[in-house]
Coordinates of C-alpha atoms in Angstrom, one line a residue:
X1 CA 14.5 -38.4 2.9
X2 CA 16.3 -38.3 7.0
X3 CA 13.5 -36.4 8.3
X4 CA 10.9 -38.6 6.4
X5 CA 12.5 -41.9 7.9
X6 CA 12.7 -40.8 11.2
X7 CA 9.0 -39.4 11.5
X8 CA 7.6 -42.9 11.9
X9 CA 9.6 -44.1 14.5
X10 CA 9.1 -40.4 17.0
X11 CA 5.4 -41.2 18.0
X12 CA 6.0 -44.4 19.1
X13 CA 8.8 -43.0 21.6
X14 CA 6.5 -40.1 22.7
X15 CA 4.1 -41.5 25.1
X16 CA 6.7 -43.7 26.9
X17 CA 9.0 -40.6 27.3
X18 CA 5.8 -38.6 28.6
X19 CA 4.4 -40.8 31.4
X20 CA 7.7 -41.6 32.7
X21 CA 8.9 -38.1 32.8
X22 CA 5.1 -37.5 34.7
X23 CA 6.2 -40.4 37.4
X24 CA 9.7 -39.5 38.0
X25 CA 8.8 -35.8 38.0
X26 CA 5.9 -36.6 40.3
X27 CA 8.1 -38.8 42.9
X28 CA 10.1 -35.5 43.1
X29 CA 7.7 -33.2 43.9
X30 CA 5.9 -35.6 46.3
X31 CA 9.4 -36.1 48.5
X32 CA 9.6 -32.5 47.7
X33 CA 5.9 -32.5 49.7
X34 CA 6.9 -35.0 52.1
X35 CA 10.4 -33.0 53.3
X36 CA 8.3 -29.5 53.4
X37 CA 5.2 -31.4 55.0
X38 CA 7.9 -32.5 58.2
X39 CA 9.6 -29.1 57.9
X40 CA 6.0 -27.6 59.2
X41 CA 5.5 -30.8 61.9
X42 CA 9.3 -29.8 63.2
X43 CA 7.7 -25.7 63.1
X44 CA 4.7 -26.8 65.0
X45 CA 6.7 -28.5 67.7
X46 CA 9.6 -25.8 67.9
X47 CA 6.6 -23.3 68.5
X48 CA 4.8 -25.6 71.1
X49 CA 8.2 -25.6 73.3
X50 CA 8.8 -21.6 72.5
X51 CA 5.2 -20.8 73.6
X52 CA 5.7 -22.9 76.5
X53 CA 7.5 -20.5 78.1
X54 CA 5.5 -19.0 81.2
X55 CA 5.8 -15.3 83.1
X56 CA 4.6 -15.3 86.5
X57 CA 3.4 -12.0 87.4
X58 CA 2.5 -12.1 91.2
X59 CA 0.3 -9.4 92.6
X60 CA 0.3 -7.8 95.8
X61 CA -1.5 -8.9 99.1
X62 CA -3.8 -5.7 98.5
X63 CA -4.7 -5.7 95.0
X64 CA -8.2 -4.0 94.4
X65 CA -10.8 -6.1 91.5
X66 CA -10.1 -2.9 89.7
X67 CA -6.4 -3.3 89.9
X68 CA -6.7 -7.2 88.3
X69 CA -9.0 -5.9 86.0
X70 CA -6.8 -3.0 84.6
X71 CA -4.0 -6.1 84.3
X72 CA -6.3 -8.8 83.0
X73 CA -7.0 -5.5 80.3
X74 CA -3.6 -4.4 79.9
X75 CA -2.1 -8.0 78.9
X76 CA -5.2 -8.8 76.9
X77 CA -3.9 -6.2 74.6
X78 CA -0.6 -7.0 74.0
X79 CA 0.3 -8.6 70.7
X80 CA 3.2 -10.5 72.3
X81 CA 0.6 -12.7 74.7
X82 CA -0.8 -16.3 73.2
X83 CA -2.2 -16.9 76.8
X84 CA -3.1 -15.3 79.9
X85 CA -3.7 -18.1 83.2
X86 CA -5.5 -16.4 86.4
X87 CA -4.0 -18.5 89.7
X88 CA -5.5 -17.9 92.6
X89 CA -3.3 -18.1 96.2
X90 CA -5.3 -20.7 97.5
X91 CA -4.9 -22.8 94.5
X92 CA -1.0 -21.8 94.0
X93 CA -1.1 -23.1 97.7
X94 CA -2.8 -26.4 97.3
X95 CA -0.2 -27.5 94.4
X96 CA 2.4 -26.4 96.7
X97 CA 0.8 -28.6 100.0
X98 CA 0.7 -31.5 97.1
X99 CA 4.2 -31.5 96.2
X100 CA 5.5 -30.9 99.5
X101 CA 3.5 -33.0 101.5
X102 CA 2.9 -30.8 104.4
X103 CA 0.4 -28.4 105.1
X104 CA 2.6 -25.6 105.6
X105 CA -0.9 -23.3 105.9
X106 CA -1.3 -24.4 109.0
X107 CA 2.1 -24.1 110.3
X108 CA 2.3 -20.5 109.1
X109 CA -1.2 -20.0 110.4
X110 CA -1.9 -17.8 107.0
X111 CA -1.2 -18.8 103.3
X112 CA 2.4 -16.6 102.1
X113 CA 1.9 -17.0 98.2
X114 CA -0.1 -14.3 95.7
X115 CA -2.7 -13.8 93.5
X116 CA -0.5 -14.1 90.5
X117 CA -1.3 -13.5 86.1
X118 CA 0.8 -16.6 84.0
X119 CA 1.4 -15.5 80.7
X120 CA 2.5 -17.2 77.9
X121 CA 4.0 -15.2 74.8
X122 CA 3.6 -16.5 71.2
X123 CA 6.3 -18.2 69.6
X124 CA 8.1 -15.1 67.8
X125 CA 8.5 -12.8 71.3
X126 CA 10.5 -15.9 73.0
X127 CA 13.5 -14.4 73.0
X128 CA 15.8 -13.8 75.7
X129 CA 16.0 -9.8 75.1
X130 CA 12.2 -9.2 74.4
X131 CA 11.3 -11.0 77.8
X132 CA 13.5 -8.6 79.8
X133 CA 11.6 -5.5 78.2
X134 CA 8.8 -7.5 79.3
X135 CA 9.6 -7.7 82.5
X136 CA 10.8 -4.5 83.3
X137 CA 7.2 -3.0 81.4
X138 CA 5.2 -5.5 83.4
X139 CA 7.1 -4.6 86.9
X140 CA 6.0 -1.1 86.5
X141 CA 2.1 -1.9 86.6
X142 CA 0.0 -0.8 89.7
X143 CA -0.9 -4.1 91.7
X144 CA 1.8 -5.8 90.7
X145 CA 4.4 -7.5 93.5
X146 CA 7.3 -8.9 91.7
X147 CA 7.9 -10.4 87.7
X148 CA 9.5 -13.3 87.3
X149 CA 10.6 -16.4 84.5
X150 CA 13.0 -18.7 84.5
X151 CA 15.8 -16.9 82.5
X152 CA 17.6 -20.8 81.9
X153 CA 14.7 -21.8 79.9
X154 CA 14.4 -18.9 78.0
X155 CA 18.0 -18.5 76.6
X156 CA 18.3 -22.3 76.9
X157 CA 15.3 -22.4 74.2
X158 CA 16.1 -20.0 72.0
X159 CA 20.2 -22.0 71.5
X160 CA 19.0 -25.0 71.3
X161 CA 16.3 -24.3 68.9
X162 CA 18.4 -21.5 66.8
X163 CA 20.7 -24.4 65.0
X164 CA 17.6 -26.4 63.9
X165 CA 16.1 -23.6 62.6
X166 CA 19.4 -22.4 60.0
X167 CA 20.1 -26.5 59.9
X168 CA 16.4 -26.6 57.8
X169 CA 16.7 -23.6 55.7
X170 CA 20.4 -24.7 54.5
X171 CA 18.4 -28.3 53.9
X172 CA 15.2 -26.7 51.9
X173 CA 17.9 -24.8 49.7
X174 CA 20.2 -28.3 49.3
X175 CA 16.7 -29.9 48.2
X176 CA 14.9 -27.5 46.0
X177 CA 18.0 -27.3 43.8
X178 CA 18.8 -31.4 43.7
X179 CA 14.6 -31.1 42.7
X180 CA 15.7 -28.6 40.2
X181 CA 18.5 -30.9 38.7
X182 CA 17.0 -34.3 38.6
X183 CA 13.2 -33.0 36.9
X184 CA 15.6 -30.5 34.2
X185 CA 17.6 -33.7 33.3
X186 CA 14.0 -36.2 33.1
X187 CA 12.8 -33.5 31.1
X188 CA 15.6 -32.6 28.6
X189 CA 16.1 -36.7 28.3
X190 CA 12.3 -35.9 26.8
X191 CA 13.3 -33.5 25.2
X192 CA 16.4 -35.7 23.3
X193 CA 14.1 -38.2 21.6
X194 CA 12.4 -34.8 19.7
X195 CA 14.9 -33.4 18.6
X196 CA 14.5 -34.4 15.0
X197 CA 11.4 -33.3 14.8
X198 CA 12.2 -29.8 16.5
X199 CA 15.0 -29.8 13.5
X200 CA 12.7 -30.9 10.8
X201 CA 10.5 -28.4 11.7
X202 CA 13.3 -25.1 12.0
X203 CA 14.2 -26.9 8.2
X204 CA 10.1 -26.4 6.9
X205 CA 10.6 -23.0 8.1
X206 CA 8.6 -23.2 11.2
X207 CA 9.2 -20.0 13.3
X208 CA 10.3 -20.6 17.0
X209 CA 7.2 -19.5 19.2
X210 CA 5.1 -22.6 16.7
X211 CA 7.6 -24.9 17.3
X212 CA 8.3 -24.2 21.3
X213 CA 4.5 -23.5 22.0
X214 CA 3.1 -27.5 21.7
X215 CA 6.3 -28.4 23.8
X216 CA 5.5 -25.7 26.4
X217 CA 1.6 -26.5 26.5
X218 CA 2.4 -29.8 26.7
X219 CA 5.4 -29.1 29.8
X220 CA 2.7 -27.3 31.6
X221 CA 0.2 -30.3 31.7
X222 CA 3.0 -32.3 32.8
X223 CA 3.6 -30.3 35.5
X224 CA 0.3 -30.1 36.7
X225 CA -0.6 -33.9 36.1
X226 CA 3.1 -34.6 38.2
X227 CA 1.4 -32.2 41.1
X228 CA -1.6 -33.6 41.5
X229 CA -0.5 -37.4 41.5
X230 CA 2.0 -36.0 43.8
X231 CA -0.3 -33.2 46.4
X232 CA -2.6 -37.2 46.7
X233 CA -0.2 -39.7 47.4
X234 CA 1.0 -36.3 49.9
X235 CA -2.6 -36.0 51.3
X236 CA -3.2 -40.1 52.0
X237 CA 0.5 -39.9 53.9
X238 CA -0.5 -36.5 55.5
X239 CA -4.2 -38.0 56.5
X240 CA -2.6 -41.6 58.4
X241 CA -0.3 -39.9 60.3
X242 CA -2.7 -37.3 61.8
X243 CA -5.6 -40.3 61.8
X244 CA -2.4 -42.5 63.3
X245 CA -1.1 -39.7 66.0
X246 CA -4.0 -38.2 66.7
X247 CA -2.0 -35.0 65.7
X248 CA -3.8 -31.4 66.6
X249 CA -4.5 -29.9 63.5
X250 CA -6.2 -25.8 63.7
X251 CA -7.4 -23.9 60.7
X252 CA -4.4 -22.3 60.4
X253 CA -2.5 -25.4 60.4
X254 CA -4.5 -26.3 56.6
X255 CA -4.2 -23.2 55.2
X256 CA -0.7 -23.7 55.6
X257 CA -1.3 -27.2 53.7
X258 CA -2.8 -25.7 51.3
X259 CA 0.1 -23.5 50.5
X260 CA 2.5 -26.3 50.5
X261 CA 0.0 -28.3 47.6
X262 CA -0.1 -24.8 45.8
X263 CA 3.8 -23.9 45.9
X264 CA 3.9 -27.6 44.0
X265 CA 1.4 -27.0 41.7
X266 CA 3.1 -24.0 40.7
X267 CA 7.2 -25.6 41.3
X268 CA 6.2 -28.0 38.8
X269 CA 5.1 -26.2 36.6
X270 CA 7.6 -23.6 36.2
X271 CA 10.3 -26.0 36.2
X272 CA 8.9 -28.0 33.4
X273 CA 8.0 -24.5 31.3
X274 CA 11.8 -23.6 32.0
X275 CA 13.9 -27.0 31.3
X276 CA 11.3 -27.6 28.5
X277 CA 12.1 -24.1 26.9
X278 CA 15.7 -24.5 27.5
X279 CA 16.0 -28.2 25.7
X280 CA 13.5 -26.8 22.5
X281 CA 15.9 -24.0 22.2
X282 CA 19.1 -26.2 22.4
X283 CA 17.9 -28.9 19.2
X284 CA 16.6 -25.2 17.2
X285 CA 20.6 -23.1 18.0
X286 CA 22.6 -26.9 17.8
X287 CA 24.7 -27.7 14.6
X288 CA 23.1 -29.8 12.6
X289 CA 26.1 -32.7 13.0
X290 CA 25.6 -32.6 16.6
X291 CA 22.3 -33.5 16.6
X292 CA 23.2 -37.7 15.8

């Protein structure tokens, strides 16, 4: 009779709990998504700083057109190069004179500067050791007079950005653990109100999978709904951020953002299934008098 008395009360409790769980999980997934977007934006800026490091290749005064073409072709082939700019000695002289505020070509009667290729490295390659290796490879090219870069810029950038990256990794791990615990707790609370139903089914003789299956299906549905709500709010905020601060976004960036969205759905489903399974299993294994 115990289970019959409880039966009518359960449907009333189930709905608010289910909606409450969806909203709670959606909020947590939204916070994770927002954090991921923040990390993605910081990483984008870090890469921009790293790719801002320049290596100058000064070409010899008597460099031939063939040598120039060969150097350019060699640079284009290198996987570490993100951008190549050619700066003629006349442009360099004009820039220099603007900064100095006097015409040194007239004073000297010639232009002492060289034609140069300026290369920017891809973010992954801008560490001091790699830049040294690049320099020694480039110095050996025919037609190259000298290669130089700001040693300080390279080492400072590396030293400054490393702790930021490490900090982000640690924060991300903490964030995921906290999110998992909160969602797990929410689902366990939701399953708590189902404990007598679960037990009654077991007492009638239903097997474990028969009892767990509807809850698992429900948890997949709630995981997906929560993730979709989180993604929609997040998409709105990201759109406003891009629009307000007119941030440049490439196709690659949208691929990354789509990956974040897909990860949220997978994370939502996996946590929901795991927590539901553990909770239902607990009420199947627990002693009857502990249910109260």
